[in-house]
Backbone as JSON, one array per atom type, in Angstrom:
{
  "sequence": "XXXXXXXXXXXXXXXXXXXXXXXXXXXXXXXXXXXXXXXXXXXXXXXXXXXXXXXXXXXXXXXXXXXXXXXXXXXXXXXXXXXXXXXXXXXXXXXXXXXXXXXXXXXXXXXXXXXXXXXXXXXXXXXXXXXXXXXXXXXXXXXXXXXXXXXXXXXXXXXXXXXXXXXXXXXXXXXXXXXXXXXXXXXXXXXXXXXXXXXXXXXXXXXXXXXXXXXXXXXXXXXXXXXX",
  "N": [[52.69, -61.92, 179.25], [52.11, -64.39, 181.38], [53.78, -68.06, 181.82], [52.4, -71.06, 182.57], [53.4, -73.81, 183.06], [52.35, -77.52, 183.1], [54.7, -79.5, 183.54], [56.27, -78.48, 184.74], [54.65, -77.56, 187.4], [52.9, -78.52, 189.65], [49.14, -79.73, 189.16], [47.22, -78.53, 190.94], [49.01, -76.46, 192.07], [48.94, -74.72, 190.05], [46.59, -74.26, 189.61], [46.2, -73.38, 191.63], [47.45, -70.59, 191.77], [46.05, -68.7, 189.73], [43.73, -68.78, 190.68], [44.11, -67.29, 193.33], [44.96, -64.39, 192.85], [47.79, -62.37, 192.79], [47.26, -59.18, 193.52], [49.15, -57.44, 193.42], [51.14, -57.43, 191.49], [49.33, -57.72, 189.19], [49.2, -58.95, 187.56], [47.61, -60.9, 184.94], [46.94, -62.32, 182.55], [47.86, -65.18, 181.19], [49.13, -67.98, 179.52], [48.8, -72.01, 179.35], [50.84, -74.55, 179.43], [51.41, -77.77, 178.56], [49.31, -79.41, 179.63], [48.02, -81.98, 178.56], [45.53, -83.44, 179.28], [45.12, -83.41, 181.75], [42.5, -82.96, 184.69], [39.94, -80.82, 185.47], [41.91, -78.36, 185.32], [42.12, -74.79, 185.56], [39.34, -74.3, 186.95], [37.16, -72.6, 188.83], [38.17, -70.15, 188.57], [37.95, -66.69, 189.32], [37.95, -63.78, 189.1], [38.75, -61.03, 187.04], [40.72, -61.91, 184.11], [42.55, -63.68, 181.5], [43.12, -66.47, 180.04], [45.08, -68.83, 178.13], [45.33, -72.1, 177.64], [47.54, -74.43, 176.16], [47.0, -76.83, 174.36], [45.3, -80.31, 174.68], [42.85, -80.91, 177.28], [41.49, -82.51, 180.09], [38.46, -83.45, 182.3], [35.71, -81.04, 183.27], [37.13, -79.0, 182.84], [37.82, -75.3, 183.17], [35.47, -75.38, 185.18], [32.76, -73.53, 186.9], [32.98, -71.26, 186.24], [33.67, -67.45, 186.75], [33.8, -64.49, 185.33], [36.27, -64.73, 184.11], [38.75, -65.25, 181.04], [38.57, -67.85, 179.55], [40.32, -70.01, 177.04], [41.01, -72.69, 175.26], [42.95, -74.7, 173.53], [42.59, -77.06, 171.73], [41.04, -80.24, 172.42], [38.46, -81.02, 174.86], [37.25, -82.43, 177.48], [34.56, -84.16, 179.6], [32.08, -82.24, 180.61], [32.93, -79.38, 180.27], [33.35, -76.03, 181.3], [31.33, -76.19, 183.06], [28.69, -75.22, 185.56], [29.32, -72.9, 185.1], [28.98, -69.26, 185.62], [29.82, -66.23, 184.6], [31.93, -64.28, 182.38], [33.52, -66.01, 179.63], [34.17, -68.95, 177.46], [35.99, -70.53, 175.66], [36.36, -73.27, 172.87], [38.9, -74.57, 171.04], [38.83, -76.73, 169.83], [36.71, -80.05, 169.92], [34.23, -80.92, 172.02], [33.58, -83.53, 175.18], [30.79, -85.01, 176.51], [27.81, -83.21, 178.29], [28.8, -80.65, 177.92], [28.88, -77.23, 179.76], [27.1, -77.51, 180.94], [24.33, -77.15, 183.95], [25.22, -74.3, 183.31], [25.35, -71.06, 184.35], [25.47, -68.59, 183.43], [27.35, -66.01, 181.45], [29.53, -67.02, 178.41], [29.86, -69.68, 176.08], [31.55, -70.91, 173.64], [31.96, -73.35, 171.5], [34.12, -74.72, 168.81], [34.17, -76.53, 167.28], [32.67, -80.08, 167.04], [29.88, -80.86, 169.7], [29.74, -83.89, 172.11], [26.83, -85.46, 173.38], [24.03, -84.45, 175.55], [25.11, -81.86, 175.59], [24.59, -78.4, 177.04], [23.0, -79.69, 179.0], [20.44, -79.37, 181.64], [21.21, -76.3, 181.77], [21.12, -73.07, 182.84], [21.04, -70.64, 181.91], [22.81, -69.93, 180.63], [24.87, -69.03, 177.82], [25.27, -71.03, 174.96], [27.42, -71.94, 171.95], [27.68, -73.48, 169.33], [29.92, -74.63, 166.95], [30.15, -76.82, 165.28], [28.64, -79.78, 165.41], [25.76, -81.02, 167.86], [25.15, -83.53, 169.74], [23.1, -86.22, 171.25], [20.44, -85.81, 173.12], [21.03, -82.85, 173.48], [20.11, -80.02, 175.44], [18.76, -81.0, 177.36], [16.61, -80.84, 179.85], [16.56, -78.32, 180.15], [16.74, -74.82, 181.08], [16.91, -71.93, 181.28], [18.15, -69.46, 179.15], [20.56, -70.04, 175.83], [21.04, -71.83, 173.19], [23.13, -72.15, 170.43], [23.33, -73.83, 166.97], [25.23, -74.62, 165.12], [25.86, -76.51, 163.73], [24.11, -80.0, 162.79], [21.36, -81.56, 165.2], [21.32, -84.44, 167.61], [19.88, -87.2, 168.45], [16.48, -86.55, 170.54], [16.41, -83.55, 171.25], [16.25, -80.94, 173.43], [14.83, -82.53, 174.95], [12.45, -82.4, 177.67], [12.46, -79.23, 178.3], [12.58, -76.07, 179.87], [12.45, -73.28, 179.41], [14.29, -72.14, 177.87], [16.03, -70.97, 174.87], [16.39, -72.7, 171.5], [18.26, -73.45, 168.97], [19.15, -74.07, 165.85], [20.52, -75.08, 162.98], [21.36, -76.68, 161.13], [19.77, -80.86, 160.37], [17.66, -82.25, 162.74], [17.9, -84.5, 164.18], [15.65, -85.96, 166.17], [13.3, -84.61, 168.1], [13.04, -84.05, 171.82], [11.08, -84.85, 174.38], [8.27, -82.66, 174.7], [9.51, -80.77, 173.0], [9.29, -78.54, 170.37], [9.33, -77.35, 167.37], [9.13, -74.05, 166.73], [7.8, -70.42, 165.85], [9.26, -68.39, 164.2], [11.0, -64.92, 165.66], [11.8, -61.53, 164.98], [12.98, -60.75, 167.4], [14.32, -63.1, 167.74], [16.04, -63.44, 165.83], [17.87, -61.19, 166.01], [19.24, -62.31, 168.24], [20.22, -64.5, 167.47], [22.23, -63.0, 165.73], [23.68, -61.42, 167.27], [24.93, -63.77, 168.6], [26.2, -64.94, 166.84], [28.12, -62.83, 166.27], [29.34, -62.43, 168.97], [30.73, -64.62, 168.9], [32.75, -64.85, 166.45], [31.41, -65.57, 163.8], [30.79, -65.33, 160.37], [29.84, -65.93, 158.54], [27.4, -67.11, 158.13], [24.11, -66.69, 157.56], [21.51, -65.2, 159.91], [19.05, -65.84, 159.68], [19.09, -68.71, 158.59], [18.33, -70.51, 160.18], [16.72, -72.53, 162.32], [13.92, -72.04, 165.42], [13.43, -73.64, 168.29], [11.8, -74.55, 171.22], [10.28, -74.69, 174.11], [6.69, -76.91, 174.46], [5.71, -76.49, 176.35], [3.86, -78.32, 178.32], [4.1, -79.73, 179.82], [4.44, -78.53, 182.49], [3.27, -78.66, 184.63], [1.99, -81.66, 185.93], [-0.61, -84.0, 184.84], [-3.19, -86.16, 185.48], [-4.94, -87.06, 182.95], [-3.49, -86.91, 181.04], [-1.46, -88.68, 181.22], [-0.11, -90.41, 179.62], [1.54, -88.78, 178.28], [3.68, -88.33, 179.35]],
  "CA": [[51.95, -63.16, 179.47], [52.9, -65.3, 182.21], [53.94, -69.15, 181.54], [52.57, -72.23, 183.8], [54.06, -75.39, 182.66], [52.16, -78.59, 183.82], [55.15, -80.46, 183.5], [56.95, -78.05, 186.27], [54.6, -77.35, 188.4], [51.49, -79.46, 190.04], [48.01, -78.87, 188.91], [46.7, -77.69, 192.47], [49.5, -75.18, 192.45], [48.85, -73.38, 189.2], [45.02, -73.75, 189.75], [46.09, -71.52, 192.96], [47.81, -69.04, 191.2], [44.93, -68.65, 189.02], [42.43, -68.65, 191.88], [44.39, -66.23, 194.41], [46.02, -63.56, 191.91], [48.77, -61.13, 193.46], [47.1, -57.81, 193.02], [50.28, -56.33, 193.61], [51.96, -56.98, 190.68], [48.78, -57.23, 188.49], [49.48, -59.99, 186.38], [46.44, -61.25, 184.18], [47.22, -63.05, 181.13], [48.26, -66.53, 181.26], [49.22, -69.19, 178.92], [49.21, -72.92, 180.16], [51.83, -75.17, 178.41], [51.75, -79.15, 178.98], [48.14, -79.55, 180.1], [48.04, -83.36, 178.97], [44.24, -83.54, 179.16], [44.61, -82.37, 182.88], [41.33, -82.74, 184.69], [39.42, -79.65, 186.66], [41.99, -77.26, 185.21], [41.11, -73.51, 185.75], [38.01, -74.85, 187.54], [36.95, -71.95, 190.27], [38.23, -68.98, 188.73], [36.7, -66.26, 189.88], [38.53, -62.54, 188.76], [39.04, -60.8, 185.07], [41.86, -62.36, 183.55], [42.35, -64.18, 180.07], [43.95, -67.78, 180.5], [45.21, -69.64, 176.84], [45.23, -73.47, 177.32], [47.92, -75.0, 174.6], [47.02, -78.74, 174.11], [43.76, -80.53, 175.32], [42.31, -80.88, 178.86], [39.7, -83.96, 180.61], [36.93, -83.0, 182.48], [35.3, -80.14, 184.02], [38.04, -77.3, 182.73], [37.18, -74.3, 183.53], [34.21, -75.38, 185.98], [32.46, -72.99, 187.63], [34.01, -69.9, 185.8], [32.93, -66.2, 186.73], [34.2, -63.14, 185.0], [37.96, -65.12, 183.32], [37.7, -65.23, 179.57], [39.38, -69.12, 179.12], [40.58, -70.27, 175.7], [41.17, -74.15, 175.56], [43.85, -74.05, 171.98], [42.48, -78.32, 171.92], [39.78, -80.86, 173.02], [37.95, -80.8, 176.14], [36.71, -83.61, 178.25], [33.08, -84.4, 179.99], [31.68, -81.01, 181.73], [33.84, -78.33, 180.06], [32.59, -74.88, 181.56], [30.01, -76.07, 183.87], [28.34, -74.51, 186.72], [29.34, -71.1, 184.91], [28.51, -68.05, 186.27], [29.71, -65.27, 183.63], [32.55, -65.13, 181.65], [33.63, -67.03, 178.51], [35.07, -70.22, 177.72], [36.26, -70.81, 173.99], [36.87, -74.52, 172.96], [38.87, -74.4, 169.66], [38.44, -78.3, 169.38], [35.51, -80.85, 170.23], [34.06, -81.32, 173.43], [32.65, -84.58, 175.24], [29.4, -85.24, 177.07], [27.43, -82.53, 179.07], [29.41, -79.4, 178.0], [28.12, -76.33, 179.44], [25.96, -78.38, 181.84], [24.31, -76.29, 184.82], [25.77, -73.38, 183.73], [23.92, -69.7, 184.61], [25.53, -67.47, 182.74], [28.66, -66.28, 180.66], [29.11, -67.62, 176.77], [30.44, -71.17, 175.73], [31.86, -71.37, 172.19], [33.09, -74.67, 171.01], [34.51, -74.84, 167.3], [33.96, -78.06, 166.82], [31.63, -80.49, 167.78], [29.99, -81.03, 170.99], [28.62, -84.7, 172.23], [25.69, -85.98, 174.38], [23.82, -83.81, 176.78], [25.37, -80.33, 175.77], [23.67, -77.75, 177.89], [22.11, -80.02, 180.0], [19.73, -78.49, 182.68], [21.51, -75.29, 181.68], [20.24, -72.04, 183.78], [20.51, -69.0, 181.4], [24.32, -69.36, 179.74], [24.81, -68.75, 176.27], [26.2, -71.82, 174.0], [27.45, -71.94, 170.64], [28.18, -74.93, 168.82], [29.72, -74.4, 165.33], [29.84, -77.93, 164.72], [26.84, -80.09, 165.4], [25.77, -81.86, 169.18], [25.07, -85.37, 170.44], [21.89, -86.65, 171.85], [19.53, -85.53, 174.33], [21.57, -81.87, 174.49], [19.53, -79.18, 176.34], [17.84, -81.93, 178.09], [15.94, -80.13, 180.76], [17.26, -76.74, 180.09], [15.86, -74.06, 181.68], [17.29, -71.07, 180.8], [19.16, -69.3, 178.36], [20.41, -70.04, 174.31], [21.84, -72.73, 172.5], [22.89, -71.83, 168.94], [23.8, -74.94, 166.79], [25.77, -74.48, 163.19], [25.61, -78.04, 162.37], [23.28, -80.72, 163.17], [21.65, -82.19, 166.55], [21.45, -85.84, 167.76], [17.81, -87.67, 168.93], [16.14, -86.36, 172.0], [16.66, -82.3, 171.46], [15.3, -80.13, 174.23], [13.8, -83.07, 176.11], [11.85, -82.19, 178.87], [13.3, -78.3, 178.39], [11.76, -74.99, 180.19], [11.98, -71.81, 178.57], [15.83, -71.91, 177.16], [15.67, -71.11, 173.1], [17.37, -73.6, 170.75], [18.32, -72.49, 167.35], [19.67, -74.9, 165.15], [20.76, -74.2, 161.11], [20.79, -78.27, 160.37], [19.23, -81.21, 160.75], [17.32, -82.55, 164.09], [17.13, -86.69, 164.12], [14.36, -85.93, 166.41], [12.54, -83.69, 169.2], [12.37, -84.56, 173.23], [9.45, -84.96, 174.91], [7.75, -81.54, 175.09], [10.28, -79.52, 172.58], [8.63, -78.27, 169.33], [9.57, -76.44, 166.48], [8.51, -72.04, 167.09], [8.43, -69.44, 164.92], [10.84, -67.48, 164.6], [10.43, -63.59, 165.12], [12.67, -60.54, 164.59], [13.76, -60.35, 168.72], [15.18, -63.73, 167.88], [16.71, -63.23, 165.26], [18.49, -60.41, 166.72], [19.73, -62.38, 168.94], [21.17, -65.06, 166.67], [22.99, -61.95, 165.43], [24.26, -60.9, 168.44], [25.7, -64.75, 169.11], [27.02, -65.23, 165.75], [29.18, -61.75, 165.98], [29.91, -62.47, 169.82], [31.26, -66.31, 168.59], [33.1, -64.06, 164.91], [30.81, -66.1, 162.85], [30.49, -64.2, 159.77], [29.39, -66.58, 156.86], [26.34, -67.61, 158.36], [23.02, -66.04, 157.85], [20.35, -65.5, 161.14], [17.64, -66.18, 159.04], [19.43, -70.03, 158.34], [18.39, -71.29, 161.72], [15.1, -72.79, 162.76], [13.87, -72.3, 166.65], [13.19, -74.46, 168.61], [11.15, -74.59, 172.39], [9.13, -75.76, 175.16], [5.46, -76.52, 174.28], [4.91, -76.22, 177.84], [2.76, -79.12, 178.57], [5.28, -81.07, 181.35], [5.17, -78.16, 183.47], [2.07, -79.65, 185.96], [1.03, -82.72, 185.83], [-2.42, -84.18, 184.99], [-3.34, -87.77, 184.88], [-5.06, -87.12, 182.28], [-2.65, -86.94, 179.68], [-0.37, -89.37, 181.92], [0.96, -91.16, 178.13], [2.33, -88.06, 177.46], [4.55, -87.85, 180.4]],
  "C": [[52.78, -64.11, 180.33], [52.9, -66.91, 181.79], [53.72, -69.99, 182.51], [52.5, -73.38, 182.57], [53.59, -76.9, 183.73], [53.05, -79.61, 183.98], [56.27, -80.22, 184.89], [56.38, -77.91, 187.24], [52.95, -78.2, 188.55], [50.38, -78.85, 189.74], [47.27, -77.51, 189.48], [47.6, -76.74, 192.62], [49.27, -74.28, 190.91], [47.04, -73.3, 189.43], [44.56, -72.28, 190.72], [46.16, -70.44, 193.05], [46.64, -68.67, 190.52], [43.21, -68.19, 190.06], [42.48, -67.44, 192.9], [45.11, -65.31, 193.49], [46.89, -62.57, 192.61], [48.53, -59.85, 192.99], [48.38, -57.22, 192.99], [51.06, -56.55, 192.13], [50.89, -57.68, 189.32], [48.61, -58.19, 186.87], [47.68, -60.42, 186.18], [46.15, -61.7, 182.85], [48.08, -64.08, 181.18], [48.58, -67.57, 180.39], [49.61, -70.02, 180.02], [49.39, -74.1, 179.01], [52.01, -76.49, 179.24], [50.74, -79.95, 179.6], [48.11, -81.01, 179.78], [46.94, -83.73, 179.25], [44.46, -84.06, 181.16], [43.12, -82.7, 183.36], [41.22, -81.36, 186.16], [40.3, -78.29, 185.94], [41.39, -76.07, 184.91], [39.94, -73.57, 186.33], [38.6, -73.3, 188.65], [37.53, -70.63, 190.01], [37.27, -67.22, 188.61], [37.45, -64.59, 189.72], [38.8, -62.61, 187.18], [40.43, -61.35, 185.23], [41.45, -63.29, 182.41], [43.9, -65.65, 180.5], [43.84, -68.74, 179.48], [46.04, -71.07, 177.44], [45.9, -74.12, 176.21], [47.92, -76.46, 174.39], [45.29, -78.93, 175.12], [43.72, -80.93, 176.43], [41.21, -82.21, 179.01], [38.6, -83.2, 181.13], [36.66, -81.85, 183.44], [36.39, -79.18, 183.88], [36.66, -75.96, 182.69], [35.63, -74.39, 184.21], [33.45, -73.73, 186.95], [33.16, -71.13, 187.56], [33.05, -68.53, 186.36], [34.19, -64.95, 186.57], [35.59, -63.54, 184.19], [37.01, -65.63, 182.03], [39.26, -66.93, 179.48], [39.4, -69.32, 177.37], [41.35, -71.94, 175.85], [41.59, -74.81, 173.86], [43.69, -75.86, 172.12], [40.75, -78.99, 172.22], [39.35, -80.36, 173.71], [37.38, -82.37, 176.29], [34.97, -83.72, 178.8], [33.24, -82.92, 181.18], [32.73, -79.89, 181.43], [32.74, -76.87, 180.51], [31.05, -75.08, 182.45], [30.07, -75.51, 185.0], [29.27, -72.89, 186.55], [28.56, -70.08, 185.12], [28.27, -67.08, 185.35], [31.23, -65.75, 183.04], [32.72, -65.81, 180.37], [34.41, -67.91, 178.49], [34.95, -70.65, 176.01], [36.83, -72.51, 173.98], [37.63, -74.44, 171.31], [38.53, -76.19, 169.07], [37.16, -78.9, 169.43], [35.54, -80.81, 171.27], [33.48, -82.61, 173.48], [31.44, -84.16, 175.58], [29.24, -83.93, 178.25], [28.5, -81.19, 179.17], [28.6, -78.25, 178.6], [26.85, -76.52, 180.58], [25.93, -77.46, 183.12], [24.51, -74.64, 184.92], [24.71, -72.11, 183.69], [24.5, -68.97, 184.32], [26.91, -67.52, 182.12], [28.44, -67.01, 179.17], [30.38, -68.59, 176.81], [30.25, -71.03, 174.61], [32.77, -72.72, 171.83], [32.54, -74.91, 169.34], [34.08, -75.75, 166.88], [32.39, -79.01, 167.2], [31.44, -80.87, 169.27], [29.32, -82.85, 170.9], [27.5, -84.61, 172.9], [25.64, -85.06, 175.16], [24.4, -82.32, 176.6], [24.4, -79.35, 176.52], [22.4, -78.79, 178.71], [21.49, -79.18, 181.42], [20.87, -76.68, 182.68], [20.69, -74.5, 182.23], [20.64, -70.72, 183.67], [22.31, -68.54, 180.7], [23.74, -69.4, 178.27], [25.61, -69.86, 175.24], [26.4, -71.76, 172.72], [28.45, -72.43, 170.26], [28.6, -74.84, 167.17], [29.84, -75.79, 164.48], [28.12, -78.56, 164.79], [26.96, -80.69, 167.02], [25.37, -83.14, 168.8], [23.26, -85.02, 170.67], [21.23, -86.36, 172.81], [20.59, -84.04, 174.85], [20.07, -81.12, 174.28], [18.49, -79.75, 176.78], [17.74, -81.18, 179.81], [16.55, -78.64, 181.4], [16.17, -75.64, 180.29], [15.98, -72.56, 181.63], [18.01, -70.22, 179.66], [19.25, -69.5, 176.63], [21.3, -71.09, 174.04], [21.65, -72.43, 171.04], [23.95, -73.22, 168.2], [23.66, -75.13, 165.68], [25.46, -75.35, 162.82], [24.58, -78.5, 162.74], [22.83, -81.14, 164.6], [20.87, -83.35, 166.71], [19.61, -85.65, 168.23], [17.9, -86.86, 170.21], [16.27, -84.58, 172.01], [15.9, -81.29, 172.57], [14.47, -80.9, 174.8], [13.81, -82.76, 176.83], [12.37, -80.59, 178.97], [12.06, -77.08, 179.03], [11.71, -73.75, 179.03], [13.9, -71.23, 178.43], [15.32, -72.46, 175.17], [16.64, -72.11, 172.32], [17.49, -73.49, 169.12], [19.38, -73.57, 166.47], [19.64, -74.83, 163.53], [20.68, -75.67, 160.3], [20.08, -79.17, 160.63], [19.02, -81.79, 161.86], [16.91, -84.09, 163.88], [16.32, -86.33, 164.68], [14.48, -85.27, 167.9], [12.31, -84.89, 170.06], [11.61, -84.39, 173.22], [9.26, -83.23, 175.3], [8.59, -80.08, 174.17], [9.22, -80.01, 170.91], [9.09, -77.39, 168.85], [8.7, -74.87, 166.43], [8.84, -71.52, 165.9], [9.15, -68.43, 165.44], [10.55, -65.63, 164.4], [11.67, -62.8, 165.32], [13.47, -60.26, 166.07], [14.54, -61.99, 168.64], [16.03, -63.85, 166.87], [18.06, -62.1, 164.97], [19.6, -61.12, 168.01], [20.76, -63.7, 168.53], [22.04, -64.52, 166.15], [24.24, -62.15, 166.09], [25.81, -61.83, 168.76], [26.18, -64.98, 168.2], [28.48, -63.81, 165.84], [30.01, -62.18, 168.06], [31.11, -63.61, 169.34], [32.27, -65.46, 167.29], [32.79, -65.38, 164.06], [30.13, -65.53, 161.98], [30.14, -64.91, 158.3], [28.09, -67.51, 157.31], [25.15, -66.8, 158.61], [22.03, -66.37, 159.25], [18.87, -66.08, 160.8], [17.74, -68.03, 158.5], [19.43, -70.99, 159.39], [16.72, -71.69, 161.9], [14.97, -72.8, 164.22], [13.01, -73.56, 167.15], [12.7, -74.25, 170.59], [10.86, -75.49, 173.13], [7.87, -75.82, 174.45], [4.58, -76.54, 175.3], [3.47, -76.88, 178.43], [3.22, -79.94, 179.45], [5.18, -79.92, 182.62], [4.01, -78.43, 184.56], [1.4, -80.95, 184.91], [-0.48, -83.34, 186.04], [-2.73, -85.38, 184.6], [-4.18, -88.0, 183.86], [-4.93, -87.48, 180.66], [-1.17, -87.86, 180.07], [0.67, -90.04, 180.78], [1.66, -90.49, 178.09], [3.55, -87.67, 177.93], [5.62, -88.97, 180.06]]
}
C-alpha cells in the first residue's frame, strides 16, 4: 500500500498520481494520511484501484469516480461522489448536502447519516444510507436506487422520475408527485442485493416501504396546473 501524506505533498500532486498511474510498476492501493477536510480529493479517478482516506474530506471527494473503489475512514463535505460513473465510494462517517448528486452509476454507501438533497437528480447510481437523510433527497431523481436504514426529512422524491426509494423509517413527508408503491418480490430482491453489497446483515428486506413516481409531472396540462 502506497502512502500520500497531505501534509508532504500538495493536493494537485497526489490527485495526479491517482489520476495518471505508472503502469509500469503497477501500484494500486493507496492510503491518504492528513487529508484535513481537503476539498475535490480523488475527484476524476478514472482506473481500478482501491484508495483509503484516513480523516475527513470537504466537498466533492471522489467526484466523478469511474471504476476506483474509494473508502473515506471520516466525514465528507457537500457533493461526496458526484457525477459518478461506476465504482464505489464508502463514507464511514456522515455526509453533507447533495451526496451522490448527478451520479450515473457505481454504489454510494454512507454509514452514517446523509443531509439535504442526497441523490439529487441522480441518473441510475446506487445509494445506501444506513443512517437516515435530510430534506428534499432524491429531488428530481431519475434513475436508479436509494435505500434508506433510518429515517427521511420533508420533501422525499420531489418531482422524481423513475429512480426507486426504499426507506425502513419514518418519512416527515412526500414531494410533489412521489407516492408510496407496493412492494413486489423483484424489489425486494433487490433490497437484498444492496443490503449484502453495503454488509448489512441485521436488517430484514421485507422492513422497508417503496417509494415512487406517480407519474403525473411528466407533461404538463393546464388543467391540473394546482398540482404543478
Amino acid at each position: 500500500m502506497m502512502k500520500l501524506d497531505l501534509k508532504k505533498k500538495k493536493l494537485r500532486e497526489i490527485n495526479n498520481t491517482l489520476q495518471n498511474l505508472d503502469n509500469k510498476k503497477n501500484e494500486r492501493d493507496f492510503i491518504i494520511i492528513n487529508p484535513e477536510g481537503s476539498h475535490a480529493l480523488c475527484a476524476g479517478l478514472n482506473q481500478e484501484m482501491k484508495v483509503l482516506i484516513k480523516g475527513h474530506v470537504g466537498y466533492y471527494c471522489a467526484g466523478m469516480n469511474q471504476k476506483a473503489h474509494v473508502t473515506i475512514d471520516g466525514n465528507v463535505g457537500t457533493g461526496v461522489a458526484e457525477n459518478m460513473m461506476s465504482g464505489t465510494v464508502h463514507v464511514k462517517g456522515n455526509a453533507s448536502q447533495s451526496a451522490g448528486a448527478t451520479a450515473h452509476g457505481g454504489l454510494l454507501v454512507i454509514d452514517g447519516d446523509a443531509s439535504s438533497r442526497c441523490g439529487i437528480s441522480m441518473k441510475g447510481v446506487d445509494i445506501v444510507v444506513k443512517g437516515s437523510v435530510g430534506h428534499m433527497s432524491a429531488f428530481m431523481a431519475q434513475s436508479g436506487t436509494m435505500l434508506v436504514c433510518g429515517d427521511a426529512g420533508e420533501a422525499l422524491g420531489d418531482s422524481l422520475y423513475e429512480t426507486d426509494i426504499f426507506v425502513k423509517g419514518s418519512v416527515k413527508s412526500l414531494g410533489a408527485d412521489c407516492i408510496e408503491k407496493k412492494m413486489e418480490k423483484k424489489h425486494l430482491d433487490k433490497i437484498s442485493a444492496l443490503l449484502k453489497k453495503s454488509e448489512i446483515k441485521n436488517i430484514k428486506p421485507d422492513s422497508f416501504k417503496r417509494y415512487g413516481s406517480a407519474r403525473k409531472l411528466y407533461n404538463f396540462n393546464i388543467d391540473n396546473v394546482s398540482s404543478y
